[in-house]
PDB file of C-alpha atoms in Angstrom:
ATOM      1  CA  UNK A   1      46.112 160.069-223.227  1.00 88.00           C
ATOM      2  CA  UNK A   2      49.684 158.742-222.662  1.00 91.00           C
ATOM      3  CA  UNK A   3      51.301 162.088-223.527  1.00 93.00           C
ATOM      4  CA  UNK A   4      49.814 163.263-220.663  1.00 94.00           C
ATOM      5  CA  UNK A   5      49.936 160.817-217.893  1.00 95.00           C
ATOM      6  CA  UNK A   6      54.045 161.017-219.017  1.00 95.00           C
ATOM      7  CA  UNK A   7      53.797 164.620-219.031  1.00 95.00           C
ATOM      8  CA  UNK A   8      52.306 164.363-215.747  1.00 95.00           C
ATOM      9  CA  UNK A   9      54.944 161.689-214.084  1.00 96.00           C
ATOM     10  CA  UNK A  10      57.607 163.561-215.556  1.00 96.00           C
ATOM     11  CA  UNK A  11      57.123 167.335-214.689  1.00 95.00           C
ATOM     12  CA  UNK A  12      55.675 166.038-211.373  1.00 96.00           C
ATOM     13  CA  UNK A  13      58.669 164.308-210.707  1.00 95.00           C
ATOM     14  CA  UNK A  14      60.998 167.668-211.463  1.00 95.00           C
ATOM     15  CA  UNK A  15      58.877 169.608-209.402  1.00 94.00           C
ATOM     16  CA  UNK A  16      59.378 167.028-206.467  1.00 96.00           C
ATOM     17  CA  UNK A  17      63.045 167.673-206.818  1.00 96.00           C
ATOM     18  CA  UNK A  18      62.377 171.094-205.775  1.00 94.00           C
ATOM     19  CA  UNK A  19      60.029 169.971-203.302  1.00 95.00           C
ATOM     20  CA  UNK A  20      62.536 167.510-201.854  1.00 96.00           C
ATOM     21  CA  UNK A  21      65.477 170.562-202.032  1.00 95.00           C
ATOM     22  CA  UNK A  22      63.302 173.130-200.049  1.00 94.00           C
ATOM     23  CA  UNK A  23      62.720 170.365-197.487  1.00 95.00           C
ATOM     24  CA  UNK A  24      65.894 169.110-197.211  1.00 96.00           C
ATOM     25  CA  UNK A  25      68.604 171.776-197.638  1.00 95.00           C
ATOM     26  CA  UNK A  26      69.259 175.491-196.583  1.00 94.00           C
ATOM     27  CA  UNK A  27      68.933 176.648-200.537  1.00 94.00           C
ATOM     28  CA  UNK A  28      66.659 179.455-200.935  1.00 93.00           C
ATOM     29  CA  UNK A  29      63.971 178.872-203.418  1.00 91.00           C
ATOM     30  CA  UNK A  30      65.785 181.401-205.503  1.00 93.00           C
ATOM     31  CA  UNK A  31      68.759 179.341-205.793  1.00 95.00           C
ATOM     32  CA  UNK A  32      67.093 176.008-206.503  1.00 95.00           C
ATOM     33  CA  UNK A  33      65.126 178.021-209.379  1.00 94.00           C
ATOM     34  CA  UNK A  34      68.523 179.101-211.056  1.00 95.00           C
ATOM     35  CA  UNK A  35      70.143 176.021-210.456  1.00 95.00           C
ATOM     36  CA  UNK A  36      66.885 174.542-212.503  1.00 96.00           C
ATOM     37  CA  UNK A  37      67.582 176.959-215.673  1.00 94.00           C
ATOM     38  CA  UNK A  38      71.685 176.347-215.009  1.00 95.00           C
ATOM     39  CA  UNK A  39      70.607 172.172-214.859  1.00 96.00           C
ATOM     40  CA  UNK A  40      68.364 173.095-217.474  1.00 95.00           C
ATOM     41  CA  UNK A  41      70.945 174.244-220.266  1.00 94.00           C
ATOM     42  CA  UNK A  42      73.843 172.283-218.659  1.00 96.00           C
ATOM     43  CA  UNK A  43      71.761 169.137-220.193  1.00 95.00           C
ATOM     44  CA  UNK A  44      70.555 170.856-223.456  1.00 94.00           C
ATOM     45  CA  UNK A  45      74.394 171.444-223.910  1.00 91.00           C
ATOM     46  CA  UNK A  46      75.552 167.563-223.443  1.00 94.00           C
ATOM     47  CA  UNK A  47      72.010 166.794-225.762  1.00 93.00           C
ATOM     48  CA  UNK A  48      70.389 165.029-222.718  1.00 95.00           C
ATOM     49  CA  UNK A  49      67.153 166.976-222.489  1.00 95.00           C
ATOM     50  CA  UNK A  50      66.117 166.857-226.057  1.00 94.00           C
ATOM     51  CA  UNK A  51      65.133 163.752-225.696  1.00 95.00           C
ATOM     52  CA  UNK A  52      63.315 164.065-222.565  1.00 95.00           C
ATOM     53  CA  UNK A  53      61.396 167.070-224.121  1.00 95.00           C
ATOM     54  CA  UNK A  54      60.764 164.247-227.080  1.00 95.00           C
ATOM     55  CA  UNK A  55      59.315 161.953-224.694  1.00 96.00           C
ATOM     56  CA  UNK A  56      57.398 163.636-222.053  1.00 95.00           C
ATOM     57  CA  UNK A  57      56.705 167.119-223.915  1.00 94.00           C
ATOM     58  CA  UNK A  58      55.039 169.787-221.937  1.00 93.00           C
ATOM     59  CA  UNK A  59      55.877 168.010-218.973  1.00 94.00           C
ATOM     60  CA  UNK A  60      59.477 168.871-219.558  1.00 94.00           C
ATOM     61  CA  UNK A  61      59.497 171.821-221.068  1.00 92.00           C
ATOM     62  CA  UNK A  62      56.954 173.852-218.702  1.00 90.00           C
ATOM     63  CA  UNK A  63      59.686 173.357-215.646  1.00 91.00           C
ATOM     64  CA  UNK A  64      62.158 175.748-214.901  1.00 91.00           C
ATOM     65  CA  UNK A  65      64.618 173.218-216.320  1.00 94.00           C
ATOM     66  CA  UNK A  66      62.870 173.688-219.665  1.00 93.00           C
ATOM     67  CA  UNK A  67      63.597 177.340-219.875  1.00 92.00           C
ATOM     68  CA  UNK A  68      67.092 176.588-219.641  1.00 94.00           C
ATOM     69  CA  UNK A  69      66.985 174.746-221.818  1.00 94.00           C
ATOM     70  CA  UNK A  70      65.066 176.590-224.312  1.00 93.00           C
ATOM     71  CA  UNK A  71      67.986 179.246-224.006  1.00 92.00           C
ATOM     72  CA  UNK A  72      70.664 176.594-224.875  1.00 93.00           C
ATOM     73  CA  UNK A  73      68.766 175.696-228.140  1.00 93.00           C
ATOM     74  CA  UNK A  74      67.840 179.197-228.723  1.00 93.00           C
ATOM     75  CA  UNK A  75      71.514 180.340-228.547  1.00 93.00           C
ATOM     76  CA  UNK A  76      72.888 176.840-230.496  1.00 92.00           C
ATOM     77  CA  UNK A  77      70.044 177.668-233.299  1.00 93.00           C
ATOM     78  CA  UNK A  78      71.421 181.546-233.602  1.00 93.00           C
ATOM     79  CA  UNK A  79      75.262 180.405-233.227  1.00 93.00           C
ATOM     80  CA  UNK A  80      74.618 178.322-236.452  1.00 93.00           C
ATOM     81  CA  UNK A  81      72.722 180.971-237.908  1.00 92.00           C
ATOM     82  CA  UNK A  82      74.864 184.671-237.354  1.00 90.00           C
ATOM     83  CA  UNK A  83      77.887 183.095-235.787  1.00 91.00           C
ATOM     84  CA  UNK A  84      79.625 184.222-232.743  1.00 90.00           C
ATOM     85  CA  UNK A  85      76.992 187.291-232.232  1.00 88.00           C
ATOM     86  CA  UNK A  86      74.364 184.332-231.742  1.00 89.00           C
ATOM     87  CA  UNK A  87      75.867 183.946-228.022  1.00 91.00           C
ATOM     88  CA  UNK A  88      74.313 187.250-227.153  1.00 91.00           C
ATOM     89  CA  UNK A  89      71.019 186.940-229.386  1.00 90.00           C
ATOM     90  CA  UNK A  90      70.242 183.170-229.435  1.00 91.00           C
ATOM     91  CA  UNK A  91      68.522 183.283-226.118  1.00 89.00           C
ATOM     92  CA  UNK A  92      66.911 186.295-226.137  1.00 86.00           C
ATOM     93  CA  UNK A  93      65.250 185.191-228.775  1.00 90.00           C
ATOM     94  CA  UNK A  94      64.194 181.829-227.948  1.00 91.00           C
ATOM     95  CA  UNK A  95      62.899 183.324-225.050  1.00 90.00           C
ATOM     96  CA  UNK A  96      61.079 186.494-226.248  1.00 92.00           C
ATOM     97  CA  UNK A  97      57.354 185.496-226.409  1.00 91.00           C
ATOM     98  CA  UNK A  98      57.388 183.680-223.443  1.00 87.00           C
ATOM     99  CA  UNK A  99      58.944 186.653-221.261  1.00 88.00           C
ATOM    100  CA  UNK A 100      56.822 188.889-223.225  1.00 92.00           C
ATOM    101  CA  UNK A 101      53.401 187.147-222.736  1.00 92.00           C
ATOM    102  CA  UNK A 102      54.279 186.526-218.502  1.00 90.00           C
ATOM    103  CA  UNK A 103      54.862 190.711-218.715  1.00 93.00           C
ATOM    104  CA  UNK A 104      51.823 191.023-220.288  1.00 95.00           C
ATOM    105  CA  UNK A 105      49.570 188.993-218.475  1.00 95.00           C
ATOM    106  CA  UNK A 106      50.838 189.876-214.777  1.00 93.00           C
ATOM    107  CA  UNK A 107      50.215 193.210-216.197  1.00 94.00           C
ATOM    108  CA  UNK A 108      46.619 192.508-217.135  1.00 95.00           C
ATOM    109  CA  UNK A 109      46.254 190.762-213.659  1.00 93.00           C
ATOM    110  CA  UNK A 110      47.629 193.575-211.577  1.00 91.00           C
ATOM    111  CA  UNK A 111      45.130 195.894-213.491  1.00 93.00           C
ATOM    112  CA  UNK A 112      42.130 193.616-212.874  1.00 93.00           C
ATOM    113  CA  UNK A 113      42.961 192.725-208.965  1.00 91.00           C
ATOM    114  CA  UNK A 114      43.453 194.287-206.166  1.00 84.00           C
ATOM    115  CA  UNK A 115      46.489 194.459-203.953  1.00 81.00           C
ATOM    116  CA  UNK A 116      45.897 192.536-200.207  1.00 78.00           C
ATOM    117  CA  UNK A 117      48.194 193.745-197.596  1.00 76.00           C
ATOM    118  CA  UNK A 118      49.427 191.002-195.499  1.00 74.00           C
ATOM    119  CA  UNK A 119      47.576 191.142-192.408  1.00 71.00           C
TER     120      UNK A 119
END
């Protein structure tokens, strides 16, 4: 039960960032969700998200900082593994069945629902 009320506090308190950024500033949601993946790996690369992944689990990893940084590790993993031709695998990757289960399932839903026009 405590894995998820920290899970809870701390994705909840990532996504208020955004919140707080859309309110606040003239970024475009686009921009705040790349600067989440570029916050995301900057912090996997100085080892300062691993442990927040360690403590609050799904909670950090679900966020758009936790695909970043699930590219960082992907591409550190495959660096250590094939050498320099792991900076164009690693993430890829990493990566791969997540991208590759959202395809399929938006696929699935755009075959079971119907389009609304805005009205």
């Amino acid at each position: 039960m405590l894995d998820i009320i920290k899970a809870f506090i701390v994705g909840g308190l990532i996504c208020s960032v955004g919140q707080l950024l859309i309110d606040f500033t003239k970024l475009t949601p686009a921009r705040i969700l790349t600067g989440f993946v570029v916050t995301g790996v900057i912090l996997s690369a100085f080892g300062l998200y691993e442990p927040l992944v360690d403590f609050a689990g799904a909670g950090a990893t679900v966020p758009l900082t936790g695909f970043g940084h699930l590219l960082a590790d992907g591409i550190r993993k495959s660096i250590d593994r094939d050498g320099l031709l792991g900076i164009f695998t690693g993430g890829l990757t990493a990566a791969a069945g997540g991208v590759t289960a959202a395809l399929f399932f938006g696929l699935l839903g755009s075959l079971l629902f119907r389009q609304k026009g805005k009205e």
